[in-house]
CSV table of C-alpha atoms in Angstrom, one decimal:
chain,number,residue,atom,x,y,z
O,221,THR,CA,130.0,179.7,68.5
O,222,GLY,CA,131.2,182.7,70.3
O,223,LEU,CA,131.5,180.8,73.6
O,224,GLY,CA,133.8,178.2,72.0
O,225,ALA,CA,135.9,180.9,70.3
O,226,GLY,CA,136.2,182.8,73.6
O,227,ALA,CA,137.3,179.6,75.5
O,228,GLY,CA,139.7,178.8,72.7
O,229,ILE,CA,141.3,182.2,72.8
O,230,VAL,CA,141.7,182.0,76.6
O,231,ALA,CA,143.2,178.5,76.3
O,232,ILE,CA,145.7,179.6,73.6
O,233,LEU,CA,146.8,182.6,75.7
O,234,VAL,CA,147.2,180.5,78.9
O,235,ILE,CA,149.3,177.9,77.1
O,236,VAL,CA,151.5,180.4,75.3
O,237,LEU,CA,152.0,182.7,78.2
O,238,ALA,CA,152.9,179.8,80.5
O,239,ALA,CA,155.5,178.5,78.0
O,240,VAL,CA,157.5,181.7,77.8
O,241,PRO,CA,159.5,183.7,80.3
O,242,ALA,CA,157.8,186.5,82.1
O,243,ALA,CA,159.9,189.1,80.2
O,244,SER,CA,158.6,187.8,76.9
O,245,ARG,CA,154.9,187.5,77.7
O,246,SER,CA,153.9,190.9,76.2
O,247,LEU,CA,155.6,189.9,72.9
O,248,ALA,CA,154.0,186.4,73.0
O,249,SER,CA,150.5,187.9,73.6
O,250,ALA,CA,151.1,190.4,70.8
O,251,LEU,CA,152.0,187.5,68.5
O,252,VAL,CA,149.0,185.5,69.4
O,253,TRP,CA,146.6,188.4,68.8
O,254,SER,CA,148.4,189.5,65.6
O,255,GLY,CA,148.1,185.9,64.4
O,256,MET,CA,144.4,186.1,64.9
O,257,GLY,CA,144.3,189.4,63.1
O,258,PHE,CA,146.3,188.0,60.2
O,259,ALA,CA,143.8,185.2,60.0
O,260,VAL,CA,140.9,187.7,59.9
O,261,VAL,CA,142.6,189.6,57.1
O,262,LEU,CA,143.2,186.4,55.1
O,263,SER,CA,139.5,185.4,55.6
O,264,GLY,CA,138.4,188.8,54.4
O,265,LEU,CA,140.5,188.4,51.3
O,266,ALA,CA,139.2,184.9,50.7
O,267,ALA,CA,135.5,185.6,51.5
O,268,GLY,CA,134.6,187.0,48.1
O,269,PRO,CA,135.9,184.1,46.0
O,270,LEU,CA,134.7,181.4,48.5
O,271,VAL,CA,131.2,182.8,49.1
O,272,GLU,CA,130.5,183.8,45.5
O,273,GLY,CA,131.4,180.3,44.3
O,274,THR,CA,128.9,177.6,43.6
O,275,ASN,CA,129.1,176.1,47.1
O,276,GLY,CA,128.9,179.5,48.9
O,277,TRP,CA,129.5,179.6,52.6
O,278,ARG,CA,129.9,175.8,52.7
O,279,ALA,CA,133.1,176.2,50.7
O,280,ALA,CA,134.4,178.7,53.3
O,281,VAL,CA,133.6,176.4,56.2
O,282,ALA,CA,135.2,173.4,54.4
O,283,VAL,CA,138.4,175.4,53.7
O,284,SER,CA,138.5,176.4,57.4
O,285,ALA,CA,138.1,172.8,58.5
O,286,VAL,CA,140.8,171.6,56.2
O,287,LEU,CA,143.2,174.3,57.5
O,288,ALA,CA,142.4,173.5,61.1
O,289,ALA,CA,143.0,169.8,60.5
O,290,LEU,CA,146.3,170.5,58.9
O,291,LEU,CA,147.4,172.8,61.8
O,292,ALA,CA,146.4,170.0,64.2
O,293,LEU,CA,148.5,167.5,62.3
O,294,VAL,CA,151.5,169.8,62.0
O,295,PHE,CA,151.4,171.1,65.6
O,296,PRO,CA,150.1,168.2,67.7
O,297,PRO,CA,149.5,168.8,71.4
O,298,ARG,CA,152.5,168.2,73.7
O,299,GLY,CA,152.9,168.1,77.4
O,300,LEU,CA,153.5,171.5,78.9
O,301,GLN,CA,156.1,172.1,81.6
O,302,VAL,CA,156.0,175.7,82.9
O,303,ALA,CA,159.5,177.1,83.3
O,304,GLY,CA,160.7,177.0,86.9
O,305,THR,CA,157.8,175.0,88.3
O,306,GLU,CA,157.3,171.4,89.2
O,307,PRO,CA,153.9,169.9,88.5
O,308,ALA,CA,153.3,169.3,92.2
O,309,ALA,CA,154.2,172.9,93.1
O,310,THR,CA,151.5,174.4,90.8
O,311,ALA,CA,148.7,175.9,92.8
O,312,ARG,CA,145.2,174.7,92.1
O,313,ALA,CA,142.8,177.5,91.2
O,314,GLY,CA,139.5,177.4,93.0
O,315,LEU,CA,136.3,179.4,92.3
O,316,SER,CA,137.0,181.5,95.4
O,317,GLN,CA,140.2,182.8,93.8
O,318,PHE,CA,138.3,184.1,90.8
O,319,LEU,CA,135.8,186.0,92.9
O,320,ARG,CA,138.5,188.4,94.2
O,321,ALA,CA,138.5,192.0,92.9
O,322,ARG,CA,141.6,191.6,90.7
O,323,TRP,CA,140.1,188.6,88.9
O,324,SER,CA,136.6,190.1,88.7
O,325,PHE,CA,138.1,193.1,86.8
O,326,LEU,CA,140.0,190.9,84.4
O,327,ILE,CA,137.1,188.6,83.8
O,328,GLY,CA,134.7,191.6,83.3
O,329,ALA,CA,137.2,193.2,80.9
O,330,TYR,CA,137.5,190.0,78.9
O,331,PHE,CA,133.7,189.7,78.7
O,332,MET,CA,133.4,193.3,77.6
O,333,PHE,CA,136.0,192.7,74.9
O,334,GLY,CA,134.1,189.6,73.8
O,335,ALA,CA,130.8,191.4,73.7
O,336,GLY,CA,132.3,194.1,71.5
O,337,TYR,CA,134.1,191.6,69.3
O,338,ILE,CA,131.0,189.5,68.8
O,339,ALA,CA,128.8,192.5,68.2
O,340,TRP,CA,131.2,193.9,65.6
O,341,SER,CA,132.2,190.7,63.8
O,342,THR,CA,128.7,189.2,63.8
O,343,PHE,CA,126.5,192.2,63.1
O,344,ALA,CA,128.6,194.7,61.1
O,345,GLY,CA,128.9,192.3,58.2
O,346,ALA,CA,125.3,191.2,58.5
O,347,ARG,CA,124.1,194.8,58.5
O,348,LEU,CA,126.2,195.7,55.4
O,349,ALA,CA,124.8,192.6,53.6
O,350,ALA,CA,121.2,193.5,54.7
O,351,ILE,CA,121.5,197.0,53.2
O,352,GLY,CA,122.7,195.5,49.9
O,353,ALA,CA,126.3,196.4,50.2
O,354,PRO,CA,128.5,194.6,47.8
O,355,LEU,CA,130.5,191.6,49.0
O,356,GLY,CA,133.7,193.7,48.5
O,357,ALA,CA,132.5,196.2,51.1
O,358,VAL,CA,131.8,193.4,53.6
O,359,SER,CA,135.3,191.9,52.9
O,360,ALA,CA,136.9,195.3,53.2
O,361,MET,CA,135.2,195.8,56.6
O,362,TRP,CA,136.5,192.4,57.7
O,363,ILE,CA,140.0,193.2,56.5
O,364,ALA,CA,140.0,196.5,58.3
O,365,PHE,CA,138.9,194.7,61.5
O,366,GLY,CA,141.8,192.2,61.2
O,367,ALA,CA,144.2,195.1,60.5
O,368,ALA,CA,142.9,196.8,63.6
O,369,MET,CA,143.6,193.6,65.6
O,370,ILE,CA,147.2,193.6,64.4
O,371,ALA,CA,147.7,197.3,65.2
O,372,GLY,CA,146.1,196.8,68.6
O,373,SER,CA,148.5,193.9,69.3
O,374,VAL,CA,151.5,196.0,68.4
O,375,LEU,CA,150.3,198.8,70.6
O,376,GLY,CA,149.5,196.4,73.4
O,377,PHE,CA,153.1,195.0,73.2
O,378,TRP,CA,154.6,198.5,73.6
O,379,VAL,CA,152.2,199.4,76.4
O,380,LEU,CA,152.7,196.1,78.4
O,381,ARG,CA,156.4,195.6,77.8
O,382,THR,CA,158.8,196.0,80.7
O,383,PRO,CA,159.9,199.6,81.0
O,384,GLY,CA,163.1,200.1,78.9
O,385,GLN,CA,162.6,196.8,77.1
O,386,SER,CA,163.0,196.8,73.3
O,387,LEU,CA,161.6,194.3,70.9
O,388,ALA,CA,165.1,192.7,70.7
O,389,ASP,CA,165.1,192.3,74.5
O,390,ALA,CA,161.7,190.6,74.4
O,391,VAL,CA,162.7,188.1,71.7
O,392,ARG,CA,165.8,186.9,73.7
């Protein structure tokens, strides 16, 4: 369900970035991506015990479903008011706006990221399993992938932050 995950990531980023001031958006983006990396690390740690259990992958899916339901109950959706805008003043985006060069580059970059992410996350573990690698090696690869997401998020924050802005400035 790569398309669903891709749409979900975009929705999360749009909601989070609209809810914070512009000066804090690089930090907010880094936190979202780091959170996903942290979840990947946790899933890599949990993969062995869950998959090797009597219910195998079904247990892993059930645990994920329970965690998602708990998150939905703890953090229910709320109305979103973007700081400094009135609902009527918000511009409506049409398809023609996304066909401009700026948007084409961003959409293309996101699709390239998605292709790389899906190729790695889907096929690297499957390839390791196909050659008979132990589950620990597959889990270690997944943990390294999550750690790289976290490291990339931190690097992204430092690259995208306002020049001269420190972490303390972004949190304010």
